[in-house]
């Protein structure tokens, strides 16, 4: 560029308004920084998680504890000063775990630590006793000859790999979701998988599995990771390995739970909403502290902090405690369906969910109209002192996915999940795994994100609508 033009460009830059294209001014940024500092001095998040895990504890969808959690969330939001707190119905079938036992019968008899997978049928009147056929992963099982697992127990031993961003989960989790169907297609009468988790502790990781029409429904359970090692060592000796598996589980008819929603009403554009939230349900084994008591605590506390400001942001901030995420995103789907039925998808300016444990946030990412990216970058500048960088890419949280599929924009505050899958869906998911200071950092980030997105007048746009299957 010609030197004179360079000078001209520089001077234009220097005179451009500091917050161009963001719909925000210096006062808004100062308010956001104030929220950040208040959260970092100590937030309510840990107290909220302590209350939920102590007073309700495990709260598997459709159990009496689910109903108790809904009442707890409603009362807690009211006590924290939300302007409006309400429930929306979410219906789903109920799965109940009764018992699970497994042991090696031969060649080296000993007990195994297992947990039934969510949705599994039981073993019926008598335990199953059968020989094991082990596979390195789901693809190896799929490649087995037709009928080769007739009367056998299939075992899949693939290991989930540990990463800060949890990207080891999706390549591993197919064994849990689809293993029973694929094993039954080859004639197996039950399936055991290595836990989808990174722990070396002797806790099995549960999680949802599914059946399909026209394929026999066989019992499915996860072995703790050391027990999967044990089976591998036995199989390696070349002698037939026989197991006994005894699972009691039950599927019941439809139950109606609720999404619990709290709002800080927008001062100028109350019909436009920015949503943050977590899921209220948990698995039944632990107390659901990191999955997802943490997300509930973080977003309740962030919303309440915004509610304590002298002046509410322009748009409404809506905090959502989603029902039954674990067994199929029922809460997120019901929320999106209700908004679509009411013609309110376009009112959704930005949605974010905290559902990746209690580790610190390191990145802000978003799916918004390119014209709104300056707002995301501005939010990123306020988040930078928290050790958070602004990045392209990313994906919405699980319960935000259904409304994003209908065109709503989203943001993601990516957390350090290096140890998340050590505890995920186990009896070991308990409050002691949470560092209160890390929660404060996340409250600060969610409060800044929700406040500035709600204060800005810039339209975050709509995304190309994905085809739903
Ligand atoms: Zn979760």
PDB file of N, CA and C in Angstrom, residues 122 138 262 318-319 324 368 376 400 402:
ATOM      1  N   UNK A 122     -33.555 -56.128  31.264  1.00  0.00           N
ATOM      2  CA  UNK A 122     -32.935 -57.010  32.246  1.00  0.00           C
ATOM      3  C   UNK A 122     -32.639 -58.371  31.636  1.00  0.00           C
ATOM      4  N   UNK A 138     -16.242 -51.438  18.019  1.00  0.00           N
ATOM      5  CA  UNK A 138     -17.555 -51.699  17.420  1.00  0.00           C
ATOM      6  C   UNK A 138     -17.425 -52.162  15.966  1.00  0.00           C
ATOM      7  N   UNK A 262     -36.066 -19.565  34.534  1.00  0.00           N
ATOM      8  CA  UNK A 262     -36.071 -18.315  35.288  1.00  0.00           C
ATOM      9  C   UNK A 262     -35.611 -17.182  34.387  1.00  0.00           C
ATOM     10  N   UNK A 318     -32.586 -15.554  29.989  1.00  0.00           N
ATOM     11  CA  UNK A 318     -33.397 -16.704  30.419  1.00  0.00           C
ATOM     12  C   UNK A 318     -32.458 -17.830  30.827  1.00  0.00           C
ATOM     13  N   UNK A 319     -32.617 -18.306  32.053  1.00  0.00           N
ATOM     14  CA  UNK A 319     -31.808 -19.433  32.538  1.00  0.00           C
ATOM     15  C   UNK A 319     -32.691 -20.678  32.527  1.00  0.00           C
ATOM     16  N   UNK A 324     -34.305 -34.144  31.679  1.00  0.00           N
ATOM     17  CA  UNK A 324     -33.854 -35.364  30.979  1.00  0.00           C
ATOM     18  C   UNK A 324     -32.988 -35.147  29.751  1.00  0.00           C
ATOM     19  N   UNK A 368     -22.846 -17.512  14.889  1.00  0.00           N
ATOM     20  CA  UNK A 368     -23.700 -16.326  14.722  1.00  0.00           C
ATOM     21  C   UNK A 368     -23.555 -15.798  13.294  1.00  0.00           C
ATOM     22  N   UNK A 376     -19.128 -10.735  19.448  1.00  0.00           N
ATOM     23  CA  UNK A 376     -18.462 -11.888  20.063  1.00  0.00           C
ATOM     24  C   UNK A 376     -17.018 -11.506  20.429  1.00  0.00           C
ATOM     25  N   UNK A 400     -28.935 -27.167  23.650  1.00  0.00           N
ATOM     26  CA  UNK A 400     -29.107 -26.027  22.744  1.00  0.00           C
ATOM     27  C   UNK A 400     -29.199 -26.528  21.300  1.00  0.00           C
ATOM     28  N   UNK A 402     -31.069 -28.721  19.668  1.00  0.00           N
ATOM     29  CA  UNK A 402     -32.358 -28.774  18.968  1.00  0.00           C
ATOM     30  C   UNK A 402     -32.858 -27.406  18.483  1.00  0.00           C
TER      31      UNK A 402
END
